[in-house]
XYZ file of C-alpha atoms in Angstrom:
389
model
C 6.819 -79.898 34.219
C 9.757 -80.424 36.570
C 11.004 -83.341 34.477
C 10.805 -81.234 31.319
C 12.601 -78.325 32.980
C 15.493 -80.414 34.301
C 15.756 -82.208 30.971
C 15.855 -78.878 29.137
C 18.613 -77.282 31.208
C 20.640 -80.494 31.202
C 20.408 -80.701 27.423
C 21.305 -77.013 27.109
C 24.460 -77.507 29.168
C 25.474 -80.562 27.162
C 24.676 -79.366 23.668
C 26.292 -75.938 23.974
C 29.820 -77.334 24.051
C 29.002 -80.331 21.854
C 27.982 -78.172 18.885
C 29.783 -74.947 19.744
C 32.762 -74.706 17.369
C 35.589 -72.269 17.933
C 33.922 -69.372 16.112
C 30.469 -70.120 17.520
C 31.431 -71.076 21.052
C 30.629 -67.789 22.787
C 27.154 -67.476 21.200
C 26.495 -71.144 21.962
C 27.471 -70.714 25.609
C 25.397 -67.548 25.875
C 22.343 -69.305 24.409
C 22.951 -72.220 26.755
C 22.952 -69.976 29.826
C 19.736 -68.283 28.689
C 18.075 -71.675 28.167
C 19.259 -72.879 31.564
C 17.857 -69.763 33.240
C 14.486 -70.103 31.539
C 14.198 -73.787 32.420
C 15.289 -73.305 36.018
C 12.441 -70.822 36.516
C 10.125 -73.833 36.887
C 12.263 -75.513 39.536
C 11.120 -73.886 42.788
C 7.411 -73.590 41.922
C 7.316 -77.280 40.989
C 9.039 -78.201 44.233
C 6.487 -76.167 46.158
C 3.633 -77.895 44.346
C 5.039 -81.305 45.257
C 5.389 -80.175 48.865
C 1.745 -79.104 49.020
C 0.427 -82.537 48.022
C 3.084 -84.983 49.232
C 4.197 -83.746 52.645
C 2.221 -83.854 55.909
C 1.437 -80.337 57.023
C 3.385 -80.700 60.279
C 6.589 -81.634 58.392
C 6.558 -78.954 55.690
C 9.561 -76.993 57.031
C 11.580 -80.191 57.497
C 10.832 -81.219 53.923
C 11.972 -77.868 52.585
C 15.185 -78.156 54.602
C 15.913 -81.524 52.996
C 15.277 -80.122 49.520
C 17.311 -76.964 50.120
C 20.362 -78.881 51.348
C 20.762 -80.124 47.786
C 21.760 -76.637 46.667
C 24.503 -76.393 49.282
C 25.798 -79.868 48.454
C 25.724 -79.109 44.743
C 27.622 -75.858 45.238
C 30.327 -77.539 47.303
C 30.684 -80.404 44.829
C 30.921 -77.946 41.943
C 33.633 -75.944 43.726
C 35.623 -79.098 44.414
C 35.009 -81.083 41.225
C 34.998 -78.217 38.713
C 38.707 -77.315 38.983
C 39.666 -81.003 38.940
C 37.659 -81.704 35.797
C 39.080 -78.614 34.146
C 42.681 -79.622 34.844
C 42.230 -83.305 34.008
C 39.892 -83.234 31.006
C 39.440 -79.620 29.935
C 36.710 -77.096 30.679
C 34.202 -78.739 28.335
C 34.084 -81.766 30.631
C 32.327 -79.665 33.291
C 29.367 -79.128 30.958
C 29.332 -82.758 29.847
C 29.315 -84.060 33.416
C 26.611 -81.689 34.663
C 24.437 -82.434 31.637
C 24.849 -86.178 32.128
C 24.025 -85.938 35.838
C 20.870 -84.003 35.002
C 19.814 -86.646 32.503
C 20.367 -89.378 35.109
C 18.222 -87.473 37.581
C 15.390 -87.197 35.042
C 15.388 -90.973 34.534
C 15.428 -91.749 38.259
C 12.783 -89.155 39.113
C 10.436 -90.408 36.408
C 10.793 -93.993 37.667
C 10.520 -93.330 41.392
C 8.019 -90.505 41.800
C 4.533 -89.375 40.819
C 2.804 -86.014 40.856
C 0.510 -87.039 43.740
C 0.814 -89.679 46.459
C -2.514 -91.197 45.387
C -0.896 -92.132 42.072
C 2.204 -93.849 43.478
C 2.056 -97.648 43.108
C 4.251 -98.416 46.128
C 2.882 -96.084 48.787
C 1.377 -97.854 51.785
C -2.177 -97.232 52.873
C -1.021 -96.008 56.291
C 1.402 -93.479 54.795
C -1.198 -92.206 52.352
C -3.709 -91.817 55.183
C -1.247 -89.723 57.223
C -0.600 -87.432 54.265
C -4.285 -87.020 53.439
C -5.374 -86.399 57.040
C -2.764 -83.712 57.696
C -2.926 -82.087 54.270
C -5.051 -78.949 53.983
C -8.149 -79.342 51.778
C -7.353 -79.040 48.086
C -10.036 -76.923 46.354
C -10.785 -77.708 42.738
C -8.678 -75.997 40.122
C -9.761 -72.460 39.375
C -8.429 -69.289 37.824
C -5.583 -67.622 39.688
C -6.872 -64.720 41.854
C -4.110 -62.346 40.836
C -5.680 -59.218 42.302
C -6.038 -60.776 45.741
C -2.529 -62.183 45.647
C -0.806 -59.001 44.508
C -2.665 -56.810 47.017
C -2.211 -59.146 49.988
C -0.213 -57.601 52.839
C 1.511 -60.719 54.250
C 2.521 -61.802 50.750
C 3.897 -58.335 49.984
C 5.952 -58.434 53.193
C 7.341 -61.824 52.183
C 8.287 -60.538 48.725
C 10.152 -57.573 50.236
C 12.033 -59.980 52.490
C 12.825 -62.211 49.512
C 14.187 -59.221 47.588
C 16.374 -58.166 50.518
C 17.792 -61.670 50.948
C 18.524 -62.055 47.245
C 20.239 -58.664 47.107
C 22.919 -59.959 49.462
C 22.990 -63.444 47.928
C 23.505 -62.192 44.378
C 26.058 -59.672 45.575
C 28.116 -62.436 47.169
C 27.969 -64.528 44.013
C 28.789 -61.709 41.610
C 31.352 -59.615 43.489
C 33.051 -62.068 45.829
C 36.016 -62.856 43.584
C 36.485 -59.180 42.723
C 36.659 -58.333 46.425
C 39.359 -60.891 47.242
C 41.549 -59.867 44.330
C 41.014 -56.151 44.910
C 41.586 -56.154 48.658
C 43.934 -59.061 49.288
C 45.416 -59.905 45.902
C 44.171 -63.465 46.102
C 41.372 -65.464 44.520
C 38.814 -66.852 46.939
C 39.349 -70.376 45.578
C 43.029 -70.111 46.574
C 42.103 -69.925 50.268
C 41.755 -73.697 50.401
C 39.130 -75.130 52.740
C 38.025 -71.616 53.742
C 36.539 -71.195 50.270
C 33.847 -73.779 50.999
C 33.196 -72.855 54.643
C 30.297 -70.509 53.715
C 28.562 -73.382 51.942
C 29.376 -75.871 54.691
C 27.769 -73.521 57.198
C 24.870 -72.950 54.818
C 24.417 -76.709 54.539
C 24.312 -77.001 58.320
C 21.842 -74.171 58.910
C 19.554 -75.326 56.099
C 19.596 -78.872 57.483
C 18.776 -77.725 61.008
C 16.310 -74.938 60.253
C 13.321 -77.016 59.175
C 13.442 -79.731 61.859
C 13.956 -77.124 64.579
C 10.978 -75.067 63.364
C 8.679 -78.086 63.106
C 9.871 -79.280 66.522
C 9.023 -75.931 68.095
C 5.508 -76.205 66.703
C 4.908 -79.794 67.829
C 6.662 -79.842 71.195
C 6.147 -76.326 72.500
C 2.939 -75.333 70.754
C 4.391 -72.306 68.987
C 2.384 -71.056 66.052
C 3.672 -71.384 62.510
C 3.903 -67.584 62.324
C 6.127 -67.448 65.397
C 8.467 -70.180 64.180
C 8.738 -68.583 60.726
C 9.629 -65.213 62.228
C 12.122 -66.706 64.665
C 13.831 -68.698 61.910
C 13.897 -65.802 59.481
C 15.185 -63.361 62.089
C 17.973 -65.745 63.061
C 18.984 -66.167 59.438
C 18.772 -62.597 58.174
C 19.866 -60.782 61.329
C 22.721 -63.254 61.656
C 23.591 -62.589 58.018
C 23.459 -58.838 58.619
C 25.851 -59.287 61.529
C 28.214 -61.201 59.226
C 28.162 -58.445 56.595
C 28.705 -55.781 59.249
C 31.637 -57.719 60.715
C 33.114 -58.015 57.232
C 32.766 -54.253 56.806
C 34.777 -53.713 59.993
C 37.431 -56.272 59.071
C 38.232 -54.886 55.613
C 39.132 -51.466 56.963
C 39.093 -48.093 55.229
C 39.506 -47.547 51.479
C 43.069 -47.567 50.227
C 44.309 -49.741 53.087
C 45.296 -53.090 51.635
C 45.967 -56.122 53.809
C 48.154 -59.134 53.271
C 46.873 -62.643 52.705
C 46.741 -63.471 56.421
C 43.945 -60.941 56.938
C 41.923 -62.682 54.225
C 41.212 -65.575 56.567
C 39.390 -63.308 59.034
C 37.356 -61.875 56.181
C 36.547 -65.397 54.967
C 35.120 -66.299 58.369
C 32.919 -63.179 58.358
C 31.734 -64.015 54.847
C 30.911 -67.544 55.987
C 28.653 -66.125 58.694
C 27.029 -63.662 56.279
C 26.208 -66.381 53.744
C 25.781 -69.389 56.008
C 23.291 -67.952 58.484
C 20.867 -67.389 55.609
C 20.114 -71.101 55.673
C 17.684 -70.563 58.549
C 15.728 -68.103 56.407
C 15.840 -70.241 53.284
C 14.673 -73.409 55.032
C 12.164 -72.343 57.680
C 11.761 -68.574 57.327
C 10.396 -66.555 54.416
C 11.003 -69.368 51.921
C 8.753 -71.810 53.801
C 5.881 -69.401 54.319
C 4.466 -69.618 50.803
C 2.826 -72.966 51.555
C 1.365 -71.429 54.735
C -0.084 -68.452 52.884
C -1.909 -70.644 50.380
C -1.633 -74.434 50.030
C -3.661 -74.157 46.826
C -1.621 -71.379 45.171
C 1.759 -71.799 46.878
C 3.554 -72.477 43.601
C 2.116 -69.268 42.121
C 3.184 -67.252 45.162
C 6.692 -68.643 45.027
C 7.040 -68.136 41.281
C 5.840 -64.528 41.559
C 8.077 -63.710 44.512
C 11.083 -65.420 42.938
C 10.621 -63.466 39.714
C 10.467 -60.139 41.561
C 13.369 -61.125 43.820
C 15.543 -61.753 40.758
C 15.594 -58.016 40.062
C 18.348 -57.373 42.661
C 20.601 -59.580 40.556
C 20.313 -56.933 37.844
C 20.023 -53.716 39.829
C 22.491 -54.715 42.535
C 25.191 -55.592 40.040
C 24.536 -52.415 38.064
C 24.849 -50.248 41.193
C 27.791 -51.936 42.900
C 30.338 -51.211 40.174
C 29.684 -47.456 39.945
C 29.423 -47.242 43.731
C 32.858 -48.822 44.118
C 34.366 -46.580 41.450
C 32.814 -43.456 42.947
C 33.992 -44.189 46.487
C 37.563 -45.285 45.762
C 36.704 -48.973 46.160
C 35.142 -48.528 49.562
C 34.242 -52.147 50.309
C 33.335 -51.185 53.860
C 30.452 -49.109 52.506
C 29.337 -51.950 50.212
C 29.231 -54.506 53.024
C 27.520 -52.063 55.386
C 24.854 -51.529 52.722
C 24.376 -55.310 52.441
C 23.959 -55.506 56.217
C 21.359 -52.732 56.185
C 19.397 -54.351 53.352
C 19.301 -57.721 55.079
C 18.323 -56.188 58.415
C 15.548 -54.235 56.679
C 14.197 -57.456 55.166
C 14.161 -59.154 58.556
C 12.244 -56.261 60.144
C 9.649 -56.170 57.353
C 9.057 -59.902 57.711
C 8.558 -59.629 61.465
C 6.167 -56.713 61.017
C 4.004 -57.960 58.161
C 4.283 -61.688 57.466
C 1.917 -64.320 58.864
C 1.897 -68.069 58.322
C -1.876 -68.277 57.919
C -3.891 -69.455 54.917
C -5.082 -66.317 53.144
C -7.858 -68.247 51.328
C -7.313 -66.543 48.013
C -9.682 -68.979 46.328
C -12.679 -67.864 48.424
C -14.952 -65.116 47.026
C -14.440 -61.644 48.383
C -17.170 -59.806 50.268
C -18.190 -57.980 47.096
C -18.390 -61.257 45.186
C -20.437 -62.858 47.952
C -22.859 -59.928 48.024
C -23.368 -60.196 44.258
C -23.991 -63.935 44.451
C -26.607 -63.399 47.137
C -28.413 -60.672 45.176
C -28.915 -62.731 42.029
C -31.054 -65.527 43.542
C -33.300 -62.961 45.220
C -34.275 -61.597 41.798
C -35.247 -64.989 40.400
C -38.950 -65.818 40.093
C -40.137 -68.891 41.981
C -41.965 -70.328 38.988
C -39.398 -70.665 36.243
C -36.135 -69.438 37.684
C -36.122 -66.535 35.224
C -34.701 -63.228 36.257
C -37.562 -60.954 37.226
C -37.181 -57.679 35.403
C -40.733 -56.420 36.061
C -40.974 -53.179 38.015
C -43.922 -51.428 39.580
C -44.303 -47.730 39.542
């Protein structure tokens, strides 16, 4: 599925500009973005499924850190290479290059990996034994217990945290450029190296988060729940502090600052975005595999779908809120800080990194299963429907 998804979004990026003529270019690009979004929906759940079968249980946070660093690296490369490609070869070259890179990845991934370690021709017996010994038992495939999942308290707390994190993340992506132009009269990309500092910091925190969390478990005996809450609190409370600092730096509405003040704001933004790497690597994002090794991909897909809503609602609310408050960016950033802090508190209060055993029958199911055999006759195994008055 992951191969098909990456192949689909790579082809969509490539074909949109290849076949999009001048009068059909906008519809072609729009269709391409829709196709990319649909295909990318399979990305995280597939990664989580691979994690559940390939990675030793005691290295799960480290593995997720390694995977998540790819996003930071990709973002930085896109910010650096995109403008160069545009100037040197035209904007279409950006789509051609990204589509070609995706196609190359599909070829390499299909040649070098398998869905399960037991299927890989080059894995050593010792490595396979380590994975199998530390991996939680894998129950046979069964129907997804949706009712248990959707009514589970720790999962609900994780989803709320995911929503809060994405609110701030999508806000930064969607309104960042507008803020710099509106407040400082400068595009964020014109700030030079400061424009990639948030992603450099994000790369660092994502890289460190997983190994630190796994090290705390192995060396100091901390529980997975404790390490998840510590990591998530560091990431989201640190992010909230960054947003709050940004709110103080920008000043009151109607007070515009020159370009020199933009550098202070860029540092605050770097903290707000970059600290989230601890949450994304070893906090709420890593807890899905803890909640259910068997259904982790379903949990992640469900949470990610719900957490995409802030990308719609947040954008719809921010514009009117700015217009109604005279472009009060201080209020907007303070709201982002409050949302992220709220998510951190909910995670600390309700999340646990313990297998919820969704695949096991509930007490009502167990009681029913026990009642049926008691009504069977000993002779033929038929259900005894005879009654005595």
